[in-house]
């Protein structure tokens, strides 16, 4: 289907509900392993927040603090650890976690299925990769899996939020085809972030 404008809100909600009910929405996708060009192999698993062990959940916060905490601290909003911890503990959260050969977690995405401004979407709330494992293609692979997941469940787009001062992330997502979403704050509002999206239609 290439045009969803004629679908009712109820019909779009059904797409979201179907994806949200799935124990593992990635089950039919080839998502569980990735091999970098240098030969490193990674195993990936998809978990609901309720199925994620406390140690791994704590690690997700620490990695987010390490990677994006410094960017938040330079902005007027600042770094608010309690808010970030609360976000990572949402009951609706889904996590795609990558482990190295030693079975240590090295990267994750946190996402959910949702309605956003009338569209049924997969919203990527976090994608964090340990510094020593960046630029190996792992982040790109994980985003491609999220996109495949969105298409599988007939969602309209993948959305995410990026801080304006995080140039590396902006470059990364734009290289993958993400553009500023129509719901992104107007430049005149001088917000510290922008909303990017990529259509899954067509």
CSV table of C-alpha atoms in Angstrom, one decimal:
chain,number,residue,atom,x,y,z
A,1,UNK,CA,0.0,0.0,0.0
A,2,UNK,CA,1.6,3.3,-1.0
A,3,UNK,CA,-1.0,5.8,0.3
A,4,UNK,CA,-2.4,5.6,3.9
A,5,UNK,CA,-4.3,8.9,3.8
A,6,UNK,CA,-7.6,7.0,3.1
A,7,UNK,CA,-7.2,4.7,6.1
A,8,UNK,CA,-9.1,5.6,9.3
A,9,UNK,CA,-7.4,6.2,12.6
A,10,UNK,CA,-9.0,2.9,13.8
A,11,UNK,CA,-7.4,1.0,10.9
A,12,UNK,CA,-4.0,2.5,11.7
A,13,UNK,CA,-4.3,1.7,15.3
A,14,UNK,CA,-4.8,-2.0,14.4
A,15,UNK,CA,-1.4,-2.0,12.7
A,16,UNK,CA,0.1,-0.6,15.9
A,17,UNK,CA,-1.8,-3.0,18.2
A,18,UNK,CA,-0.7,-6.0,16.1
A,19,UNK,CA,2.9,-5.1,16.4
A,20,UNK,CA,2.7,-4.3,20.1
A,21,UNK,CA,1.0,-7.6,20.9
A,22,UNK,CA,3.9,-9.6,19.3
A,23,UNK,CA,6.2,-11.1,21.8
A,24,UNK,CA,9.1,-10.6,19.4
A,25,UNK,CA,8.1,-8.3,16.5
A,26,UNK,CA,11.4,-9.1,14.8
A,27,UNK,CA,10.9,-12.8,14.9
A,28,UNK,CA,10.5,-13.3,11.2
A,29,UNK,CA,13.4,-11.0,10.3
A,30,UNK,CA,17.1,-11.9,9.9
A,31,UNK,CA,18.2,-9.7,12.8
A,32,UNK,CA,20.0,-12.0,15.2
A,33,UNK,CA,23.6,-11.7,14.0
A,34,UNK,CA,25.8,-9.2,12.3
A,35,UNK,CA,29.4,-9.5,11.1
A,36,UNK,CA,31.5,-6.3,10.6
A,37,UNK,CA,33.9,-5.8,7.7
A,38,UNK,CA,36.7,-6.4,10.1
A,39,UNK,CA,35.3,-9.9,10.9
A,40,UNK,CA,33.8,-9.2,14.3
A,41,UNK,CA,30.6,-11.0,15.0
A,42,UNK,CA,27.7,-9.7,17.1
A,43,UNK,CA,24.7,-11.5,18.4
A,44,UNK,CA,21.4,-9.5,18.7
A,45,UNK,CA,18.3,-10.2,20.7
A,46,UNK,CA,15.0,-8.4,20.9
A,47,UNK,CA,13.4,-8.0,24.4
A,48,UNK,CA,10.5,-6.3,25.9
A,49,UNK,CA,11.4,-4.1,28.9
A,50,UNK,CA,9.7,-6.7,31.2
A,51,UNK,CA,12.1,-9.4,29.8
A,52,UNK,CA,15.3,-7.4,30.2
A,53,UNK,CA,17.4,-8.2,33.2
A,54,UNK,CA,18.2,-5.5,35.7
A,55,UNK,CA,22.0,-5.5,34.9
A,56,UNK,CA,21.4,-4.9,31.2
A,57,UNK,CA,18.8,-2.2,31.9
A,58,UNK,CA,21.3,-0.4,34.1
A,59,UNK,CA,23.9,-0.7,31.4
A,60,UNK,CA,21.6,1.0,28.8
A,61,UNK,CA,21.4,4.0,31.1
A,62,UNK,CA,25.2,4.2,31.7
A,63,UNK,CA,25.8,4.0,27.9
A,64,UNK,CA,23.3,6.7,27.2
A,65,UNK,CA,24.9,8.9,29.9
A,66,UNK,CA,28.3,8.3,28.4
A,67,UNK,CA,27.3,8.9,24.8
A,68,UNK,CA,24.8,11.8,25.0
A,69,UNK,CA,25.1,13.1,28.5
A,70,UNK,CA,27.8,15.6,27.4
A,71,UNK,CA,25.6,17.0,24.6
A,72,UNK,CA,22.6,17.5,27.0
A,73,UNK,CA,24.9,19.3,29.5
A,74,UNK,CA,25.7,21.9,26.8
A,75,UNK,CA,22.1,22.7,26.2
A,76,UNK,CA,19.6,24.7,28.2
A,77,UNK,CA,17.6,21.5,29.0
A,78,UNK,CA,20.7,20.0,30.7
A,79,UNK,CA,21.2,16.3,31.5
A,80,UNK,CA,18.5,14.9,33.7
A,81,UNK,CA,19.4,11.4,34.7
A,82,UNK,CA,16.2,10.6,36.6
A,83,UNK,CA,14.1,11.5,33.4
A,84,UNK,CA,16.4,9.3,31.2
A,85,UNK,CA,16.1,6.4,33.7
A,86,UNK,CA,12.3,6.8,33.7
A,87,UNK,CA,12.3,6.7,29.9
A,88,UNK,CA,14.3,3.5,29.7
A,89,UNK,CA,12.0,1.9,32.3
A,90,UNK,CA,8.8,2.4,30.3
A,91,UNK,CA,6.7,-0.7,30.2
A,92,UNK,CA,6.1,-0.4,26.5
A,93,UNK,CA,9.8,-0.2,25.7
A,94,UNK,CA,11.3,-2.7,23.3
A,95,UNK,CA,15.1,-3.2,23.2
A,96,UNK,CA,17.3,-4.6,20.4
A,97,UNK,CA,20.6,-5.4,22.1
A,98,UNK,CA,23.9,-6.4,20.4
A,99,UNK,CA,26.5,-8.5,22.2
A,100,UNK,CA,30.1,-9.1,21.3
A,101,UNK,CA,31.9,-12.4,21.1
A,102,UNK,CA,32.4,-12.2,24.9
A,103,UNK,CA,28.6,-11.9,25.3
A,104,UNK,CA,29.0,-8.4,26.6
A,105,UNK,CA,26.4,-5.8,25.5
A,106,UNK,CA,27.9,-3.2,23.2
A,107,UNK,CA,24.9,-1.5,21.5
A,108,UNK,CA,21.2,-1.1,21.8
A,109,UNK,CA,18.1,0.5,20.4
A,110,UNK,CA,15.0,1.3,22.4
A,111,UNK,CA,11.8,1.6,20.4
A,112,UNK,CA,8.0,1.5,20.4
A,113,UNK,CA,5.1,1.3,18.1
A,114,UNK,CA,2.9,4.4,18.3
A,115,UNK,CA,0.6,6.9,16.6
A,116,UNK,CA,2.2,10.2,15.9
A,117,UNK,CA,0.3,13.1,14.4
A,118,UNK,CA,-2.1,10.7,12.7
A,119,UNK,CA,0.6,8.3,11.4
A,120,UNK,CA,1.3,4.8,12.6
A,121,UNK,CA,5.0,4.7,13.3
A,122,UNK,CA,7.9,2.9,14.8
A,123,UNK,CA,9.6,5.5,17.1
A,124,UNK,CA,13.3,4.9,17.9
A,125,UNK,CA,13.9,6.5,21.3
A,126,UNK,CA,17.5,5.5,21.6
A,127,UNK,CA,20.3,4.0,19.6
A,128,UNK,CA,23.5,3.9,21.6
A,129,UNK,CA,26.7,2.1,20.6
A,130,UNK,CA,29.7,1.8,22.9
A,131,UNK,CA,32.5,4.1,21.5
A,132,UNK,CA,34.9,1.3,20.7
A,133,UNK,CA,32.3,-0.4,18.6
A,134,UNK,CA,31.2,2.6,16.6
A,135,UNK,CA,31.9,3.0,12.8
A,136,UNK,CA,31.7,-0.8,12.3
A,137,UNK,CA,28.4,-0.8,10.5
A,138,UNK,CA,26.5,-2.1,13.6
A,139,UNK,CA,24.4,1.1,14.1
A,140,UNK,CA,23.4,1.1,10.4
A,141,UNK,CA,22.5,-2.6,10.6
A,142,UNK,CA,20.3,-2.0,13.7
A,143,UNK,CA,18.5,0.9,12.0
A,144,UNK,CA,17.9,-1.2,8.9
A,145,UNK,CA,16.3,-3.9,11.2
A,146,UNK,CA,14.0,-1.3,12.7
A,147,UNK,CA,13.0,-0.2,9.2
A,148,UNK,CA,12.3,-3.8,8.2
A,149,UNK,CA,10.2,-4.2,11.3
A,150,UNK,CA,8.2,-1.1,10.5
A,151,UNK,CA,7.5,-2.4,6.9
A,152,UNK,CA,6.7,-5.9,8.2
A,153,UNK,CA,3.9,-4.4,10.5
A,154,UNK,CA,2.7,-2.0,7.7
A,155,UNK,CA,3.7,1.2,9.6
A,156,UNK,CA,4.1,4.4,7.7
A,157,UNK,CA,7.5,5.6,8.9
A,158,UNK,CA,10.3,5.4,11.4
A,159,UNK,CA,10.8,8.5,13.6
A,160,UNK,CA,13.4,9.7,16.0
A,161,UNK,CA,14.7,12.7,17.9
A,162,UNK,CA,18.2,14.1,17.6
A,163,UNK,CA,19.9,16.9,19.5
A,164,UNK,CA,20.9,19.9,17.3
A,165,UNK,CA,24.4,19.9,18.7
A,166,UNK,CA,25.0,16.2,18.1
A,167,UNK,CA,26.5,16.6,14.6
A,168,UNK,CA,27.7,13.0,14.4
A,169,UNK,CA,24.2,11.6,15.0
A,170,UNK,CA,22.7,14.1,12.5
A,171,UNK,CA,25.2,13.1,9.9
A,172,UNK,CA,24.6,9.4,10.6
A,173,UNK,CA,20.8,9.5,10.2
A,174,UNK,CA,20.9,11.8,7.2
A,175,UNK,CA,23.2,9.4,5.5
A,176,UNK,CA,20.6,6.7,6.1
A,177,UNK,CA,17.9,8.8,4.4
A,178,UNK,CA,16.3,10.5,7.4
A,179,UNK,CA,14.9,14.0,6.9
A,180,UNK,CA,13.4,16.6,9.1
A,181,UNK,CA,9.8,15.5,9.9
A,182,UNK,CA,6.9,17.9,9.4
A,183,UNK,CA,6.3,17.6,13.2
A,184,UNK,CA,9.8,18.9,14.0
A,185,UNK,CA,9.8,22.2,15.9
A,186,UNK,CA,10.0,25.4,13.8
A,187,UNK,CA,13.4,27.0,13.7
A,188,UNK,CA,11.9,30.1,15.2
A,189,UNK,CA,11.0,28.2,18.4
A,190,UNK,CA,14.8,27.7,19.0
A,191,UNK,CA,14.4,24.2,20.4
A,192,UNK,CA,17.4,22.1,21.2
A,193,UNK,CA,16.3,19.1,19.1
A,194,UNK,CA,14.8,18.1,15.8
A,195,UNK,CA,12.6,15.3,14.8
A,196,UNK,CA,13.7,13.1,11.8
A,197,UNK,CA,11.8,10.5,9.9
A,198,UNK,CA,12.0,8.1,7.0
A,199,UNK,CA,9.0,7.0,5.1
A,200,UNK,CA,8.3,3.2,4.9
A,201,UNK,CA,5.8,3.6,2.1
A,202,UNK,CA,6.4,2.6,-1.5
